[in-house]
Each structure stands twice: as C-alpha cells, then as structure tokens.
Short mmCIF file of C-alpha atoms (C1' of nucleotides) in Angstrom, two decimals:
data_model
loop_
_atom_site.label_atom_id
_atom_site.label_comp_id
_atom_site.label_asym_id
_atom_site.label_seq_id
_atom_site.Cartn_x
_atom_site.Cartn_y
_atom_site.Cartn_z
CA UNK A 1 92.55 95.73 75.30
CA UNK A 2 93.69 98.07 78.06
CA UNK A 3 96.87 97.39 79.42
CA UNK A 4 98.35 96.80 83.30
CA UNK A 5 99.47 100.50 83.13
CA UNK A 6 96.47 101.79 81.24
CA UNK A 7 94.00 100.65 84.15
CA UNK A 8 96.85 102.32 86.28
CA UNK A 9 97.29 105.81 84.76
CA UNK A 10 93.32 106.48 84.85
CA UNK A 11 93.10 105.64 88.54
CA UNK A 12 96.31 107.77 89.36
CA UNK A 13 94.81 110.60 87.70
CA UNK A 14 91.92 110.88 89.70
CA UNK A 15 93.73 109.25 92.66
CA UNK A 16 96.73 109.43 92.76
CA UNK A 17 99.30 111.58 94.99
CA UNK A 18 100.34 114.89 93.00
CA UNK A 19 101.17 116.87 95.62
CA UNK A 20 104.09 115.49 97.75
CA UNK A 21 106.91 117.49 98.20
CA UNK A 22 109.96 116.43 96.08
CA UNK A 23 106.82 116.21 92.71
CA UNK A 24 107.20 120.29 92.41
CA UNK A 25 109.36 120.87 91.08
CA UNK A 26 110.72 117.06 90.30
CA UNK A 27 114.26 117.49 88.91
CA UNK A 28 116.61 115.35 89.33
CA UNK A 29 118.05 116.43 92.34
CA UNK A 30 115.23 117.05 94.56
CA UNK A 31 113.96 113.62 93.31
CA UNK A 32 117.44 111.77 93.98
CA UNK A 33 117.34 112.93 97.38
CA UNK A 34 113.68 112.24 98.19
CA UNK A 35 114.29 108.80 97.04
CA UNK A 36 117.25 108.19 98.99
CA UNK A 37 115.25 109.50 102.18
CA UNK A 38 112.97 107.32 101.22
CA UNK A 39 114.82 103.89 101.62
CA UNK A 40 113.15 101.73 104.10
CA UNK A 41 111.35 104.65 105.24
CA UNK A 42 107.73 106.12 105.06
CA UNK A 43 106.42 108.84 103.51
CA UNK A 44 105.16 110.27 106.67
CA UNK A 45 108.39 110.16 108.32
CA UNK A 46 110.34 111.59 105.75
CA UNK A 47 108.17 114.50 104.56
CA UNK A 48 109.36 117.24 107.37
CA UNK A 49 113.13 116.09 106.99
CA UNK A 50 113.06 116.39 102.75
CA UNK A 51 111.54 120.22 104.33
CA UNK A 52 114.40 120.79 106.32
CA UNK A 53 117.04 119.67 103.86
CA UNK A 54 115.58 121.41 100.81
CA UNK A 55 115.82 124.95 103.01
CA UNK A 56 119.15 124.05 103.75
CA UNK A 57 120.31 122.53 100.45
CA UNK A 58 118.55 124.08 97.33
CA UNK A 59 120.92 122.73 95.02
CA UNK A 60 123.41 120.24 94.38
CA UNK A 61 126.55 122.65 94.21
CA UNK A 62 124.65 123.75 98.17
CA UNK A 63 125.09 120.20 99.81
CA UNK A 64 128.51 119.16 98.17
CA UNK A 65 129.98 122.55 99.47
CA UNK A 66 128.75 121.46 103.11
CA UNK A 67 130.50 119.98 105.71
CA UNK A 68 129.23 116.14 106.14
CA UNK A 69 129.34 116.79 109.63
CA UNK A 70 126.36 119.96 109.05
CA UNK A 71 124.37 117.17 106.74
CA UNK A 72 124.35 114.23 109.01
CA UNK A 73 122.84 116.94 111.26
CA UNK A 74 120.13 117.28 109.23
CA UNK A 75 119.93 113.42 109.17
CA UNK A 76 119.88 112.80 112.97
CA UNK A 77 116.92 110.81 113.69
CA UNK A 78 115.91 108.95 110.39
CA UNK A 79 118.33 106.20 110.42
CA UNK A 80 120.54 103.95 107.79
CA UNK A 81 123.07 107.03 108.50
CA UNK A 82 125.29 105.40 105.33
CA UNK A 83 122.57 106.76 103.10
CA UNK A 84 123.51 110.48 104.00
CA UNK A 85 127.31 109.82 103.59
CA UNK A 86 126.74 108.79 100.69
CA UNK A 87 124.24 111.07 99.45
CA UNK A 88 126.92 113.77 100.11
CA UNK A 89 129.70 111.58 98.34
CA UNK A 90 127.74 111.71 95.01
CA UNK A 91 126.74 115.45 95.57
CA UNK A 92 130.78 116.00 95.46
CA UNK A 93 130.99 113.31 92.38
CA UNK A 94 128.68 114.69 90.57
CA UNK A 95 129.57 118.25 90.88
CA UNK A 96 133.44 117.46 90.24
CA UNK A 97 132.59 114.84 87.32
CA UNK A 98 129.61 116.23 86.06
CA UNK A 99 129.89 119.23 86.08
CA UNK A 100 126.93 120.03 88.95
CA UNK A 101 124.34 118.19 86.47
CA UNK A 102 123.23 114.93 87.69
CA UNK A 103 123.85 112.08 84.87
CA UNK A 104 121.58 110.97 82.71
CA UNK A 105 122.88 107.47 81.44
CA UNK A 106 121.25 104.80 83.69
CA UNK A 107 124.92 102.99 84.42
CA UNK A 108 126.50 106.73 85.31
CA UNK A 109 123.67 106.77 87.72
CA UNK A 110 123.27 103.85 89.42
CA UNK A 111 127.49 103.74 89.79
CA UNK A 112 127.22 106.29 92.35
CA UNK A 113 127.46 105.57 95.55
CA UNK A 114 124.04 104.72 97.57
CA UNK A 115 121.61 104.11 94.16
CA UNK A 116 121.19 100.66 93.34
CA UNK A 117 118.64 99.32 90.26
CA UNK A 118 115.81 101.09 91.93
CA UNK A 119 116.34 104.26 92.60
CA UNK A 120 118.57 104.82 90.10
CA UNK A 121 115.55 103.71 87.47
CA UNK A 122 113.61 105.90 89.81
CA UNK A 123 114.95 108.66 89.70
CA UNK A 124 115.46 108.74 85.84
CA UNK A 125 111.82 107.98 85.07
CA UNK A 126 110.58 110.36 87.52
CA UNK A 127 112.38 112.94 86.83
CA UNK A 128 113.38 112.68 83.29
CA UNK A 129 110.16 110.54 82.07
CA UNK A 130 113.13 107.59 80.53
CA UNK A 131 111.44 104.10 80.76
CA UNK A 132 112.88 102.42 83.31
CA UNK A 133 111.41 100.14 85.73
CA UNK A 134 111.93 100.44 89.59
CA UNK A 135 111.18 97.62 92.57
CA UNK A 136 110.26 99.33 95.94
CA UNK A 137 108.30 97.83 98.29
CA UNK A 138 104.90 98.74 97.42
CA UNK A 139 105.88 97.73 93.45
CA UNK A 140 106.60 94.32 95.14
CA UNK A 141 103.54 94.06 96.65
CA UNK A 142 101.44 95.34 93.82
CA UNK A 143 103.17 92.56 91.80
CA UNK A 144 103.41 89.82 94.07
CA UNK A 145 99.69 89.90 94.74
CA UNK A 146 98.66 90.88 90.65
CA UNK A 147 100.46 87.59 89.49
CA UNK A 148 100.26 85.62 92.72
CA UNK A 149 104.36 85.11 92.94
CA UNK A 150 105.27 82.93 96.05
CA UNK A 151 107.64 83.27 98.13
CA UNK A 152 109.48 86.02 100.00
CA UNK A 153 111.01 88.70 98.01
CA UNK A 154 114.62 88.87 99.73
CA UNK A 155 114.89 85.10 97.60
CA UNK A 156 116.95 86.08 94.37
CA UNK A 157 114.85 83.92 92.72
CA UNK A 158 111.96 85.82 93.82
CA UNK A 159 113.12 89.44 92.72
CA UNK A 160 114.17 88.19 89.69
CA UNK A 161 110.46 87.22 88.85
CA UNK A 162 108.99 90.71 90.07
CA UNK A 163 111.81 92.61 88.20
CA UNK A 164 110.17 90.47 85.06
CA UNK A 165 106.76 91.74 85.82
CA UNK A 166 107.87 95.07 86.68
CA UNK A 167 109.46 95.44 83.33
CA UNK A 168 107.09 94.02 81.13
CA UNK A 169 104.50 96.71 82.58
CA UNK A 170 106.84 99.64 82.19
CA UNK A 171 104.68 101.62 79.95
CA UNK A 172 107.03 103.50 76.54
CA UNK A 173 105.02 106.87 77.53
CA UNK A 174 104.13 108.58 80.59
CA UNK A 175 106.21 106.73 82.66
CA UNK A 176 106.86 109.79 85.30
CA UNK A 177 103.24 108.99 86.12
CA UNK A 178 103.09 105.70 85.24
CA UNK A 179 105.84 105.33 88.06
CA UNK A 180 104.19 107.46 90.67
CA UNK A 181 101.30 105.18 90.14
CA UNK A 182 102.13 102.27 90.83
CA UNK A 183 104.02 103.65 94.06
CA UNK A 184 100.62 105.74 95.14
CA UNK A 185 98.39 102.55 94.23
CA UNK A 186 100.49 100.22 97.22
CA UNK A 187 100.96 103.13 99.21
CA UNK A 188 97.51 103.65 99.46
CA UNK A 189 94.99 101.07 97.99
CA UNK A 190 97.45 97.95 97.85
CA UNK A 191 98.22 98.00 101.14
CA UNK A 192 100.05 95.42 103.16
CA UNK A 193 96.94 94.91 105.95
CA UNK A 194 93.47 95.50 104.77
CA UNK A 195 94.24 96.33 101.10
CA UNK A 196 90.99 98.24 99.48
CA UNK A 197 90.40 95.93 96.37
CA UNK A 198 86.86 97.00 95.78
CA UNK A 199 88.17 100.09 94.56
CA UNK A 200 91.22 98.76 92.62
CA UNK A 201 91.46 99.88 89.10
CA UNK A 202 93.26 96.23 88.40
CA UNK A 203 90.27 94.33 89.78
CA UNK A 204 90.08 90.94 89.59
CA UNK A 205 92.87 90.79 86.73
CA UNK A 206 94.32 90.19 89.96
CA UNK A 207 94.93 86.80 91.01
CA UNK A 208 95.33 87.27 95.07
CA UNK A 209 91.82 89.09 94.62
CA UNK A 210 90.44 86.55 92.22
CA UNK A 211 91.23 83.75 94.77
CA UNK A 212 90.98 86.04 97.99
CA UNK A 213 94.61 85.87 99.06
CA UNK A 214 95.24 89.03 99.46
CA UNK A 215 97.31 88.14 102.75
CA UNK A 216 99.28 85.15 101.06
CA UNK A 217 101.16 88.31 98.85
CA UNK A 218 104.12 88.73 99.25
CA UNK A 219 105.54 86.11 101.28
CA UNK A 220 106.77 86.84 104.83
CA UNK A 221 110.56 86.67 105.35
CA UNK A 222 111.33 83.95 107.62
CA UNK A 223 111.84 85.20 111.24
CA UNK A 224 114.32 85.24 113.41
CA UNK A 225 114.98 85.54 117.11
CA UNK A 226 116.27 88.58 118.10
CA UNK A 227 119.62 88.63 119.84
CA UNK A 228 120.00 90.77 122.95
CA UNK A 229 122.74 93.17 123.44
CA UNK A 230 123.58 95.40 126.45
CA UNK A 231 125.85 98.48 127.19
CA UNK A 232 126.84 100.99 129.59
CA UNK A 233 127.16 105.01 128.31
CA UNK A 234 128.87 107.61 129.83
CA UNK A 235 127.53 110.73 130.72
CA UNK A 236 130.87 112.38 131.65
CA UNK A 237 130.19 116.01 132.56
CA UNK A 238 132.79 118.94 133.07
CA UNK A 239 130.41 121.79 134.64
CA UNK A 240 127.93 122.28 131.68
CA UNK A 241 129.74 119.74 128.85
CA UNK A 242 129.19 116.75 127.86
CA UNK A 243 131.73 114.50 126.18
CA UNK A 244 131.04 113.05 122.94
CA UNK A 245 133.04 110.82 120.82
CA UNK A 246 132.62 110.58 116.65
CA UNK A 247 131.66 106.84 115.68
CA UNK A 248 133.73 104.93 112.92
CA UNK A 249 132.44 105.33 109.67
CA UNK A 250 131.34 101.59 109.63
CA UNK A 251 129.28 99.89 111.94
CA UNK A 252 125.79 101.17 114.47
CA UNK A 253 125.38 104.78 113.96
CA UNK A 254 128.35 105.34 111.59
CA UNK A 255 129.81 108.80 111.63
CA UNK A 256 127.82 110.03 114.23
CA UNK A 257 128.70 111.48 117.41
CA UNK A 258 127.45 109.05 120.50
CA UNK A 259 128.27 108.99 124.09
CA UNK A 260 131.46 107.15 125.16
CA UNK A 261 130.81 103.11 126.10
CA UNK A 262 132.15 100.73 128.03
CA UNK A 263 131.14 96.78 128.56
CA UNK A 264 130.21 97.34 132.36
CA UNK A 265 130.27 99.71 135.48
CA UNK A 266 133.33 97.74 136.51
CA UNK A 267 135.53 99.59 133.82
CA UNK A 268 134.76 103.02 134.33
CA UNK A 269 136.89 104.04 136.76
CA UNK A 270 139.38 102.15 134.30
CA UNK A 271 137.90 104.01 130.88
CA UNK A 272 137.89 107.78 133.21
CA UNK A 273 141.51 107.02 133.75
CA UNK A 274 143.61 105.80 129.92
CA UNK A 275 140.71 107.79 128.12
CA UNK A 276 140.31 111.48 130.08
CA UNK A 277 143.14 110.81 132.77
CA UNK A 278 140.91 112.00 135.12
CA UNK A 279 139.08 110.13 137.78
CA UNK A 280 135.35 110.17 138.84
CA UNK A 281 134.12 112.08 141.87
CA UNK A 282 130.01 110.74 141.85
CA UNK A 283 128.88 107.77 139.37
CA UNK A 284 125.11 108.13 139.18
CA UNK A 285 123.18 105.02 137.45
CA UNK A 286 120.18 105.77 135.08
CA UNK A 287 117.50 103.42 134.73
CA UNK A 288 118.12 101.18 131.36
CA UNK A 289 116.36 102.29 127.91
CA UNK A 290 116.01 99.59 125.54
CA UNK A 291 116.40 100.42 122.50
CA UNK A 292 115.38 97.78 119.59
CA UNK A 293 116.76 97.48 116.11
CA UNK A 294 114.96 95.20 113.57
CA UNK A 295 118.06 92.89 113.98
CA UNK A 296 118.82 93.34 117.72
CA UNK A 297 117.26 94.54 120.94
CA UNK A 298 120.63 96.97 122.98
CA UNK A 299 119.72 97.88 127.02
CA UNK A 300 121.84 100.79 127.28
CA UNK A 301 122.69 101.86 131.34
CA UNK A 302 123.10 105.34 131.30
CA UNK A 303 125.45 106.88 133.93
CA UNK A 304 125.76 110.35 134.75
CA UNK A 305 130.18 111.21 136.12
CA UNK A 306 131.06 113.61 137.50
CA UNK A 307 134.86 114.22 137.36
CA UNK A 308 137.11 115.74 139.74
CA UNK A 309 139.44 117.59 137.71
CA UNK A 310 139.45 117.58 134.38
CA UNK A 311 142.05 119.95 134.29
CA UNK A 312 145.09 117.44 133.58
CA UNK A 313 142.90 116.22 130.65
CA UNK A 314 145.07 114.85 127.88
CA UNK A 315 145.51 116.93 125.00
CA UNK A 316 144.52 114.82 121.83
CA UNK A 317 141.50 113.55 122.70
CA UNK A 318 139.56 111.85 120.14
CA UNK A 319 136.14 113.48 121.48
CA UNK A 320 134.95 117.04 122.41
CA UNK A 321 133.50 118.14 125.39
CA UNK A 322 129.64 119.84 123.72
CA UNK A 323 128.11 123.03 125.87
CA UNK A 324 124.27 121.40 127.67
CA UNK A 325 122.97 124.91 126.79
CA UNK A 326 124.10 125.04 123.22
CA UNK A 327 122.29 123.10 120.55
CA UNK A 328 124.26 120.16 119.11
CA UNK A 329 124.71 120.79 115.23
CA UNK A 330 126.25 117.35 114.43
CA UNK A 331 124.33 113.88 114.15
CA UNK A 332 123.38 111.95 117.14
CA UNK A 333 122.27 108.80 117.54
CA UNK A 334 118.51 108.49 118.57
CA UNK A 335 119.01 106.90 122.64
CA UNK A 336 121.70 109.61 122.42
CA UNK A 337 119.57 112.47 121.24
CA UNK A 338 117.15 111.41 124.13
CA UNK A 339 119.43 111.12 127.17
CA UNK A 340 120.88 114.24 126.56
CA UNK A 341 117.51 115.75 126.32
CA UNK A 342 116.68 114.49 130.13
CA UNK A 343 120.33 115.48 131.06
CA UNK A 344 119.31 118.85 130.06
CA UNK A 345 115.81 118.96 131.67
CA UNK A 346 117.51 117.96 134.83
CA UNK A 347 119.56 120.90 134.95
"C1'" DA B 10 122.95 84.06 99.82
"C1'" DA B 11 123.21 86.06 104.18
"C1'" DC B 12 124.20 89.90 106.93
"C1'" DT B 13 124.30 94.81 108.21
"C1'" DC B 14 122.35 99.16 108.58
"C1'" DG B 15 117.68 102.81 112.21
"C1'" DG B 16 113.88 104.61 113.49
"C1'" DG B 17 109.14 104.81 113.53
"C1'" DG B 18 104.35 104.03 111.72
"C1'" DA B 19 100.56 100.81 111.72
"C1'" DC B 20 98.45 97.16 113.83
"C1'" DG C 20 104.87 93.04 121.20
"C1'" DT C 21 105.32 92.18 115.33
"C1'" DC C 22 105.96 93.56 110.65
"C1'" DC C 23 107.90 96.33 107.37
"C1'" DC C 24 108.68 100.71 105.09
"C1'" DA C 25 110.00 104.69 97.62
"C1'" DG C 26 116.92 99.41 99.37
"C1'" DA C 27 121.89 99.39 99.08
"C1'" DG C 28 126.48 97.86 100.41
"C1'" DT C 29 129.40 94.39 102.32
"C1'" DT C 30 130.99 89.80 103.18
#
DNA sequence: AACTCGGGGAC
DNA sequence: GTCCCAGAGTT
C-alpha cells in the first residue's frame, strides 16, 4: 500500500522544483533566510531579492556584523519589514549564543525571533532532513482539498485539523524532499484557481477531486470592507535634499525611512515651523496615489516645499536631509520609493 | 480569537 | 477590482 508521501516523492522526482535558489547549497542559513523571505510572499517575487542578499550576506557572521539600517536596504520593496528586523536579531543571537551555528533543537529554533511552528520545522527538515512537519499555504491547500476539511484555515479549530494531517503524512525518511514536495505539488499542480488534477500523483485518493470540489478547498476567510485612510507627505527640499524621517519600530513601514506627514495641507505651514523652524516659500500639490494594503486602502497627497531658509534649521533633528543625486542606501517605503523617483525625473 | 503587518502576482 | 501568497507577533 503506497503511502500519501510515497505517491508524493515519485511525482517530485520527476516534477518537482530542484533548482531554486536557496536548494544549492541548502544549509541552514541560506534556507532560514529563504523561508523567512518567503512569508506571505511568492516565489517569483522573492527569487531576485534572496540574489541580492546572498551577494551581500554569504554567511551568518556577514549579516549580524551589518548595520540593520544596510539590511532593511536590501529589504525595501518586499514588505512585512518586521521579518528583516528580526531576521537580523537572530543572525546576532545566534552568532553570540551559538556560536555562528544555527541550532538544531526544534524549541532553540523556533524561540528565535520571527520563526514560528512552520518555518522553524521548515527549516530543520529542509536543511537538516529531521522529521518535522511544516503548514504553509500551499500544505494547507494540498490538505484541505486531500481530506475535504471545511472551513477557513485562520479558525484554530481549522489549523489544528491540517497540523493533524500534516503530521500524520510526515514521512521518517527523505523528508528534505518529502517537504519540498508537498510545497512544489501546491505551488504548481494544487493550485488555488484551476488546479491540474489530471496529472496529480494523489488522484482521486482525493476527496475535493473525487466529488469535484476542488474550489470548496480551503475555505475563504470571511471578508471585510476595507477602511479608507488618507494623508498628506512632505516633499521638503533644501536645493538637491530631501528630508526623510526614520519610522518607529512598530507600526506601517516600521524602521524605515518615509517622508514626513501631516493630517492636512492646513498644518504645514504649522509642521515647517515646530519641526524645521523654517517656513515655506512655494507649496506645490501632487496628484493623490492610492496606495492599498490588504487591510486598508491610504490616498497619500504628495506636496513638493520649497523652503526659504533652511539655514536657522534646528540642530537635533530627528530626520536627515538625503542628496536627489545620490542613491538612498536605507529602506523606503514603496509610495516613498516611487515619489522620490518622479521627484528625481523632474529635476 | 482578532488584529497587524506590504507588496505584488494571478485572475 | 479580488484573493492570497513557503506566517509570525501582538493584543
């Protein structure tokens, strides 16, 4: 009787993905990272910044000894910016703790800071070939459909079930592969919209495929409406700078430099004068750029000021003023990233 | 249990 | 436009 991961393993051998970037060489630490790139995030998207990082950061000892300012950097652009603070807070653990080796006990691993169940079991039976089971989104959809579980998946009660499943089918060898397989098999074959069943290893051992409902697997989170915000950034420019402020570490964008903001036009003048003590010689309004989250849409006015003197300037300001001409080598946030682009085309 | 955290690919 | 992606941390 061939098994759940038996069916698996022969399909991922002839079908499966062996050639992604973090799989050569997959040690721990170039398979910790692609995984924590890989959070909410396609393979497609994260392919030329795992590139990028790996040329900066060849090793563990490489990214700890960085400035998190540099690796945010290298982060601008692909979002949940808490996974890159935290991806250099267990570079520094693990280097000062462990010695520069990355644990190896399950619990050491998934204590750090930004690897839960899943990615710490990922990384472990990836890497290591342990047997532990992981619970990513295409796993959930794999075993959602295979056993017909109802329900949406962000329900505890739910999880629970496909952590069961996921489990039981955890193969005691080749799990490296076995792992990779069932990953490549959603990613590819199991697909949320049009999934390829005809050419399923699992067949019609599954039950959404025995009873055609594909579709029904795995229930849809219950939507919301989505509130809207709005804002008004500052372009405040000094000859060829641009002033930027740092974010708080909590919150939108956290710990990355962003335009300043204020509620309306109205408190500009008002911002120009506490913040820069300085006061604005031309205010120039942008047309609005929506930009949408998944749990909010945020119009963001742009306007371009341009100050009088910025020579009385107070001294401790909590922001910098960043050269047009010079590339930015700190994280910005994405509307960010873009204004400044036309601000610099416009020069 | 619900909320927060991004940006983009696929449709 | 909608949905959701190799999820985790906070409240």
């Amino acid at each position: 009787m061939k098994t759940f991961a038996d069916h698996l393993l022969t399909w991922f051998d002839l079908h499966g993905r062996h050639d992604l970037p973090w799989q050569q060489p997959a040690t721990p630490y170039r398979v910790w990272v692609s995984e924590i790139m890989l959070q909410q995030t396609q393979v497609a998207t994260v392919i030329p910044y795992y590139t990028r990082f790996m040329q900066s950061y060849p090793d563990i000892a490489r990214l700890a000894a960085a400035p998190v300012d540099e690796v945010l950097h290298h982060w601008s652009g692909l979002g949940y910016y808490a996974r890159c603070r935290n991806l250099h807070k267990t570079a520094v653990t693990v280097c000062e703790q462990y010695g520069g080796e990355f644990p190896q006990r399950f619990d050491d691993v998934v204590a750090l800071p930004g690897i839960g169940r899943s990615t710490a079991g990922a990384i472990l039976a990836l890497s290591r070939g342990e047997r532990h089971a992981i619970l990513d989104g295409n796993v959930k959809r794999v075993l959602a459909r295979y056993h017909a579980i109802e329900g949406w998946p962000g329900r505890t009660a739910v999880a629970a079930a496909l952590w069961d499943k996921a489990e039981q089918h955890t193969p005691e060898s080749r799990v490296a592969d076995y792992t990779q397989a069932i990953m490549d098999l959603g990613a590819t074959l199991c697909t949320r919209s049009r999934p390829r069943c005809g050419d399923c290893p699992l067949g019609t051992e599954c039950q959404a495929y025995a009873s055609d409902s594909q579709a029904d697997y795995p229930g849809r989170k219950p939507k919301q409406r989505r509130p809207q915000k709005a804002t008004v950034m500052l372009l405040a420019l000094h000859g060829n700078a641009v002033y930027l402020e740092r974010r708080p570490p909590s919150g939108i964008w956290g710990g990355l430099w962003s335009l300043p903001e204020v509620t309306s036009a109205a408190e500009v003048d008002d911002w120009l004068q506490t913040r820069l003590n300085v006061r604005a010689k031309t205010v120039e309004p942008w047309p609005v750029l929506r930009h949408s989250f998944s749990h909010y849409d945020l119009d963001i006015q742009p306007l371009t000021v341009r100050l009088s003197d910025v020579s009385r300037t107070v001294a401790d300001l909590p922001g910098a003023w960043y050269p047009l001409d010079q590339p930015l080598n700190v994280g910005l946030a994405a509307p960010v990233s873009k204004l400044l682009a036309q601000l610099t085309i416009t020069h």
